[in-house]
Amino acid sequence: MRAMRNIVILISGRGTNMQAIVRSAQQQKWNCRIAAVISNRPDAKGLEFAASHGIATAVVASRDFADRDSFDAALQTAIDHFVPDLVVLAGFMRILTTPFVDHYRGRMMNIHPSLLPSFPGLATHRQALAAGVKVHGVTVHFVTPDLDHGPIVAQAAVPVFPNDSEQTLAERVLEQEHLLYPQAVRWFIDGRLQLVDGRVQLTDLPL
Ligand code: GAR
């Protein structure tokens, strides 16, 4: 039996991906503890959900810090207090410094609402509509210092319809996010993700 894994989830807003992970972990009895949910915004809606599920919450308010270095240092202290095996960025809308990312190399994941490497950055659904792609989607990846870049753990695709708006497309993608992210986190917890030559391989369940 593998040791129980500690997870810390970072959010900036409503936290529906965090909720999907918490629910899956509880319902499927994952071998992990969601040790904390941490937000850079005190008003993040997701904090209420976490607290109501008995999960420790913390706020490291980005607006209280003069620069990225001092914010990331404070955030790292807050995270490491919970001794995480995995840090999960779930709608955490901050650009992170290289020392911070390096500290969690191989144990920090992000979800991005596009099929990377297409459409990094913001307004991904608008970018997809403007490009006229017929397929769009979502990516879960390990975090590297380059924004929205890093070894891909999992992707899911959705069709783009001619009459789609940003909102209808975002909803279709979000539905997939809520399935994909819990699956990817579970693979990590079960020890099934291996980095080989900078690419992620999914291995069989260890005996
Ligand atoms: C999600 O769509 C996530 O993929 C996106 O923010 C949303 C957060 O929703 N993340 C990014 O754009 C990261 N660059 P949630 O708070 O309900 O999970």
mmCIF file of C-alpha atoms and ligand atoms in Angstrom:
data_model
loop_
_atom_site.group_PDB
_atom_site.id
_atom_site.type_symbol
_atom_site.label_atom_id
_atom_site.label_comp_id
_atom_site.label_asym_id
_atom_site.label_seq_id
_atom_site.Cartn_x
_atom_site.Cartn_y
_atom_site.Cartn_z
ATOM 1 C CA MET A 1 0.000 0.000 0.000
ATOM 2 C CA ARG A 2 1.466 3.357 -1.009
ATOM 3 C CA ALA A 3 1.678 6.120 1.579
ATOM 4 C CA MET A 4 -1.242 8.492 1.569
ATOM 5 C CA ARG A 5 -0.591 11.494 -0.683
ATOM 6 C CA ASN A 6 -1.099 15.108 0.326
ATOM 7 C CA ILE A 7 -2.601 17.486 -2.205
ATOM 8 C CA VAL A 8 -2.762 21.269 -2.064
ATOM 9 C CA ILE A 9 -5.093 22.976 -4.544
ATOM 10 C CA LEU A 10 -4.651 26.606 -5.620
ATOM 11 C CA ILE A 11 -7.608 28.620 -6.893
ATOM 12 C CA SER A 12 -8.420 32.211 -7.815
ATOM 13 C CA GLY A 13 -12.174 32.071 -8.335
ATOM 14 C CA ARG A 14 -15.219 29.832 -8.319
ATOM 15 C CA GLY A 15 -13.152 26.665 -8.136
ATOM 16 C CA THR A 16 -15.384 24.232 -10.009
ATOM 17 C CA ASN A 17 -12.376 22.138 -11.019
ATOM 18 C CA MET A 18 -11.277 22.002 -7.387
ATOM 19 C CA GLN A 19 -14.804 20.899 -6.466
ATOM 20 C CA ALA A 20 -14.727 18.141 -9.087
ATOM 21 C CA ILE A 21 -11.430 16.864 -7.667
ATOM 22 C CA VAL A 22 -12.655 16.994 -4.056
ATOM 23 C CA ARG A 23 -15.864 15.154 -4.968
ATOM 24 C CA SER A 24 -14.060 12.457 -6.952
ATOM 25 C CA ALA A 25 -11.498 11.981 -4.175
ATOM 26 C CA GLN A 26 -14.244 11.524 -1.621
ATOM 27 C CA GLN A 27 -16.576 9.371 -3.718
ATOM 28 C CA GLN A 28 -13.837 7.123 -5.098
ATOM 29 C CA LYS A 29 -11.927 7.035 -1.812
ATOM 30 C CA TRP A 30 -8.593 8.069 -3.301
ATOM 31 C CA ASN A 31 -5.501 7.341 -1.261
ATOM 32 C CA CYS A 32 -4.960 11.038 -0.583
ATOM 33 C CA ARG A 33 -5.786 13.914 1.652
ATOM 34 C CA ILE A 34 -6.803 17.269 0.192
ATOM 35 C CA ALA A 35 -4.678 19.062 2.750
ATOM 36 C CA ALA A 36 -5.618 22.621 1.809
ATOM 37 C CA VAL A 37 -7.196 24.935 -0.719
ATOM 38 C CA ILE A 38 -5.266 28.192 -1.075
ATOM 39 C CA SER A 39 -6.387 31.295 -2.950
ATOM 40 C CA ASN A 40 -4.629 34.478 -4.003
ATOM 41 C CA ARG A 41 -7.967 36.263 -3.753
ATOM 42 C CA PRO A 42 -9.837 36.537 -0.446
ATOM 43 C CA ASP A 43 -13.186 36.648 -2.294
ATOM 44 C CA ALA A 44 -12.654 33.404 -4.244
ATOM 45 C CA LYS A 45 -15.975 31.570 -4.181
ATOM 46 C CA GLY A 46 -14.307 28.181 -4.026
ATOM 47 C CA LEU A 47 -12.999 28.859 -0.511
ATOM 48 C CA GLU A 48 -16.520 28.462 0.895
ATOM 49 C CA PHE A 49 -16.961 25.077 -0.729
ATOM 50 C CA ALA A 50 -13.611 23.883 0.626
ATOM 51 C CA ALA A 51 -14.337 25.067 4.149
ATOM 52 C CA SER A 52 -17.772 23.459 4.085
ATOM 53 C CA HIS A 53 -16.100 20.162 3.166
ATOM 54 C CA GLY A 54 -13.779 20.326 6.149
ATOM 55 C CA ILE A 55 -10.717 21.300 4.090
ATOM 56 C CA ALA A 56 -8.228 23.810 5.488
ATOM 57 C CA THR A 57 -8.227 27.079 3.560
ATOM 58 C CA ALA A 58 -5.710 29.880 3.331
ATOM 59 C CA VAL A 59 -5.433 33.169 1.468
ATOM 60 C CA VAL A 60 -2.180 34.672 0.280
ATOM 61 C CA ALA A 61 -3.506 37.891 -1.232
ATOM 62 C CA SER A 62 -1.465 38.874 -4.267
ATOM 63 C CA ARG A 63 -2.457 42.519 -3.861
ATOM 64 C CA ASP A 64 -0.618 42.648 -0.509
ATOM 65 C CA PHE A 65 2.754 42.031 -2.148
ATOM 66 C CA ALA A 66 4.953 44.507 -3.976
ATOM 67 C CA ASP A 67 6.331 42.071 -6.540
ATOM 68 C CA ARG A 68 6.109 38.535 -7.882
ATOM 69 C CA ASP A 69 9.155 37.301 -5.968
ATOM 70 C CA SER A 70 7.804 38.221 -2.550
ATOM 71 C CA PHE A 71 4.333 36.905 -3.380
ATOM 72 C CA ASP A 72 5.645 33.581 -4.646
ATOM 73 C CA ALA A 73 7.892 33.224 -1.581
ATOM 74 C CA ALA A 74 4.920 33.743 0.741
ATOM 75 C CA LEU A 75 2.786 31.392 -1.325
ATOM 76 C CA GLN A 76 5.470 28.712 -1.202
ATOM 77 C CA THR A 77 5.635 28.976 2.589
ATOM 78 C CA ALA A 78 1.852 28.648 2.834
ATOM 79 C CA ILE A 79 1.817 25.633 0.530
ATOM 80 C CA ASP A 80 4.762 23.838 2.127
ATOM 81 C CA HIS A 81 3.149 24.137 5.539
ATOM 82 C CA PHE A 82 0.883 21.324 4.276
ATOM 83 C CA VAL A 83 3.777 19.204 2.948
ATOM 84 C CA PRO A 84 2.189 18.438 -0.425
ATOM 85 C CA ASP A 85 3.155 15.611 -2.738
ATOM 86 C CA LEU A 86 1.203 17.373 -5.488
ATOM 87 C CA VAL A 87 0.209 21.001 -6.036
ATOM 88 C CA VAL A 88 -2.847 21.390 -8.260
ATOM 89 C CA LEU A 89 -3.466 24.694 -10.037
ATOM 90 C CA ALA A 90 -7.203 24.877 -10.610
ATOM 91 C CA GLY A 91 -8.037 28.191 -12.214
ATOM 92 C CA PHE A 92 -5.132 29.840 -10.425
ATOM 93 C CA MET A 93 -4.684 32.981 -12.481
ATOM 94 C CA ARG A 94 -1.129 34.005 -11.699
ATOM 95 C CA ILE A 95 2.091 33.961 -13.659
ATOM 96 C CA LEU A 96 4.609 32.134 -11.485
ATOM 97 C CA THR A 97 8.309 32.844 -11.046
ATOM 98 C CA THR A 98 10.935 30.332 -12.121
ATOM 99 C CA PRO A 99 12.251 29.564 -8.581
ATOM 100 C CA PHE A 100 8.688 28.811 -7.458
ATOM 101 C CA VAL A 101 8.020 26.544 -10.427
ATOM 102 C CA ASP A 102 11.381 24.799 -10.019
ATOM 103 C CA HIS A 103 10.610 24.088 -6.369
ATOM 104 C CA TYR A 104 7.547 22.053 -7.447
ATOM 105 C CA ARG A 105 8.991 20.580 -10.644
ATOM 106 C CA GLY A 106 7.335 17.271 -11.437
ATOM 107 C CA ARG A 107 4.768 17.740 -8.675
ATOM 108 C CA MET A 108 2.693 20.699 -9.851
ATOM 109 C CA MET A 109 -0.104 20.387 -12.416
ATOM 110 C CA ASN A 110 -2.206 22.947 -14.240
ATOM 111 C CA ILE A 111 -5.379 22.806 -16.280
ATOM 112 C CA HIS A 112 -5.604 25.032 -19.320
ATOM 113 C CA PRO A 113 -8.765 25.434 -21.411
ATOM 114 C CA SER A 114 -7.293 24.725 -24.848
ATOM 115 C CA LEU A 115 -5.543 21.947 -26.697
ATOM 116 C CA LEU A 116 -1.977 23.077 -25.967
ATOM 117 C CA PRO A 117 0.275 24.070 -27.603
ATOM 118 C CA SER A 118 -2.566 25.952 -29.310
ATOM 119 C CA PHE A 119 -3.907 29.036 -27.564
ATOM 120 C CA PRO A 120 -1.813 29.629 -24.446
ATOM 121 C CA GLY A 121 -2.680 32.664 -22.330
ATOM 122 C CA LEU A 122 -6.061 34.225 -21.697
ATOM 123 C CA ALA A 123 -9.398 34.181 -23.574
ATOM 124 C CA THR A 124 -8.678 30.760 -25.059
ATOM 125 C CA HIS A 125 -12.228 30.226 -26.315
ATOM 126 C CA ARG A 126 -12.187 33.584 -28.106
ATOM 127 C CA GLN A 127 -8.829 32.651 -29.613
ATOM 128 C CA ALA A 128 -10.241 29.316 -30.800
ATOM 129 C CA LEU A 129 -13.305 30.937 -32.387
ATOM 130 C CA ALA A 130 -11.149 33.580 -34.079
ATOM 131 C CA ALA A 131 -8.854 30.905 -35.500
ATOM 132 C CA GLY A 132 -11.829 28.945 -36.844
ATOM 133 C CA VAL A 133 -10.658 25.640 -35.404
ATOM 134 C CA LYS A 134 -13.210 22.847 -35.645
ATOM 135 C CA VAL A 135 -11.924 21.052 -32.554
ATOM 136 C CA HIS A 136 -11.059 22.669 -29.232
ATOM 137 C CA GLY A 137 -10.538 21.319 -25.750
ATOM 138 C CA VAL A 138 -8.582 21.181 -22.537
ATOM 139 C CA THR A 139 -5.110 20.163 -21.392
ATOM 140 C CA VAL A 140 -3.719 19.028 -18.047
ATOM 141 C CA HIS A 141 0.054 19.443 -17.897
ATOM 142 C CA PHE A 142 2.959 19.563 -15.500
ATOM 143 C CA VAL A 143 4.033 23.130 -14.897
ATOM 144 C CA THR A 144 7.325 24.441 -16.260
ATOM 145 C CA PRO A 145 8.586 28.031 -16.157
ATOM 146 C CA ASP A 146 7.110 28.784 -19.618
ATOM 147 C CA LEU A 147 3.498 29.900 -19.327
ATOM 148 C CA ASP A 148 0.952 27.216 -20.329
ATOM 149 C CA HIS A 149 3.710 24.887 -21.352
ATOM 150 C CA GLY A 150 5.026 21.627 -19.982
ATOM 151 C CA PRO A 151 4.669 17.864 -20.289
ATOM 152 C CA ILE A 152 1.085 16.980 -21.200
ATOM 153 C CA VAL A 153 -0.655 14.578 -18.835
ATOM 154 C CA ALA A 154 -4.049 14.405 -20.540
ATOM 155 C CA GLN A 155 -6.241 16.161 -23.079
ATOM 156 C CA ALA A 156 -9.888 16.080 -24.071
ATOM 157 C CA ALA A 157 -11.344 17.472 -27.269
ATOM 158 C CA VAL A 158 -14.751 18.950 -28.038
ATOM 159 C CA PRO A 159 -16.278 19.971 -31.368
ATOM 160 C CA VAL A 160 -16.654 23.647 -32.260
ATOM 161 C CA PHE A 161 -20.003 24.377 -33.875
ATOM 162 C CA PRO A 162 -20.635 27.206 -36.364
ATOM 163 C CA ASN A 163 -23.047 28.977 -34.036
ATOM 164 C CA ASP A 164 -20.873 28.718 -30.912
ATOM 165 C CA SER A 165 -20.307 31.752 -28.714
ATOM 166 C CA GLU A 166 -17.430 32.036 -26.271
ATOM 167 C CA GLN A 167 -19.861 31.002 -23.563
ATOM 168 C CA THR A 168 -21.314 27.911 -25.220
ATOM 169 C CA LEU A 169 -17.826 26.758 -26.126
ATOM 170 C CA ALA A 170 -16.516 27.443 -22.603
ATOM 171 C CA GLU A 171 -19.367 25.393 -21.122
ATOM 172 C CA ARG A 172 -18.660 22.459 -23.424
ATOM 173 C CA VAL A 173 -14.967 22.556 -22.510
ATOM 174 C CA LEU A 174 -15.647 22.981 -18.764
ATOM 175 C CA GLU A 175 -17.733 19.808 -18.729
ATOM 176 C CA GLN A 176 -14.663 17.950 -20.015
ATOM 177 C CA GLU A 177 -12.385 19.737 -17.529
ATOM 178 C CA HIS A 178 -14.437 18.331 -14.662
ATOM 179 C CA LEU A 179 -13.864 14.787 -15.949
ATOM 180 C CA LEU A 180 -10.258 15.171 -17.062
ATOM 181 C CA TYR A 181 -8.678 16.880 -14.062
ATOM 182 C CA PRO A 182 -9.825 14.364 -11.420
ATOM 183 C CA GLN A 183 -8.626 11.567 -13.704
ATOM 184 C CA ALA A 184 -5.183 13.154 -14.144
ATOM 185 C CA VAL A 185 -4.766 13.835 -10.423
ATOM 186 C CA ARG A 186 -5.758 10.285 -9.633
ATOM 187 C CA TRP A 187 -3.116 8.927 -12.016
ATOM 188 C CA PHE A 188 -0.514 10.950 -10.124
ATOM 189 C CA ILE A 189 -1.722 9.731 -6.741
ATOM 190 C CA ASP A 190 -1.688 6.149 -7.953
ATOM 191 C CA GLY A 191 1.927 6.594 -9.077
ATOM 192 C CA ARG A 192 1.078 6.043 -12.734
ATOM 193 C CA LEU A 193 2.717 9.103 -14.317
ATOM 194 C CA GLN A 194 6.298 8.845 -15.501
ATOM 195 C CA LEU A 195 8.326 11.546 -17.208
ATOM 196 C CA VAL A 196 10.408 10.073 -20.012
ATOM 197 C CA ASP A 197 12.394 12.435 -22.258
ATOM 198 C CA GLY A 198 10.182 15.331 -21.203
ATOM 199 C CA ARG A 199 6.991 13.480 -22.084
ATOM 200 C CA VAL A 200 4.465 11.902 -19.757
ATOM 201 C CA GLN A 201 3.850 8.192 -19.913
ATOM 202 C CA LEU A 202 0.904 6.538 -18.218
ATOM 203 C CA THR A 203 1.972 3.277 -16.637
ATOM 204 C CA ASP A 204 -0.129 0.366 -15.399
ATOM 205 C CA LEU A 205 -1.268 0.387 -11.791
ATOM 206 C CA PRO A 206 1.634 -0.808 -9.635
ATOM 207 C CA LEU A 207 0.923 -4.089 -7.857
HETATM 208 C C1 GAR B 1 -11.082 26.839 -15.959
HETATM 209 O O1 GAR B 1 -11.736 26.871 -17.189
HETATM 210 C C2 GAR B 1 -9.599 26.613 -16.144
HETATM 211 O O2 GAR B 1 -9.312 25.738 -17.196
HETATM 212 C C3 GAR B 1 -9.121 28.008 -16.449
HETATM 213 O O3 GAR B 1 -9.860 28.831 -15.566
HETATM 214 C C4 GAR B 1 -11.114 28.219 -15.294
HETATM 215 C C5 GAR B 1 -11.293 28.116 -13.795
HETATM 216 O O4 GAR B 1 -12.582 27.650 -13.468
HETATM 217 N N1 GAR B 1 -7.720 28.144 -16.246
HETATM 218 C C6 GAR B 1 -6.946 28.959 -16.964
HETATM 219 O O5 GAR B 1 -7.376 29.689 -17.833
HETATM 220 C C7 GAR B 1 -5.465 28.910 -16.607
HETATM 221 N N2 GAR B 1 -4.700 29.629 -17.575
HETATM 222 P P1 GAR B 1 -12.869 27.059 -12.032
HETATM 223 O O6 GAR B 1 -12.382 28.098 -11.024
HETATM 224 O O7 GAR B 1 -14.355 26.941 -11.985
HETATM 225 O O8 GAR B 1 -12.149 25.759 -11.905
#
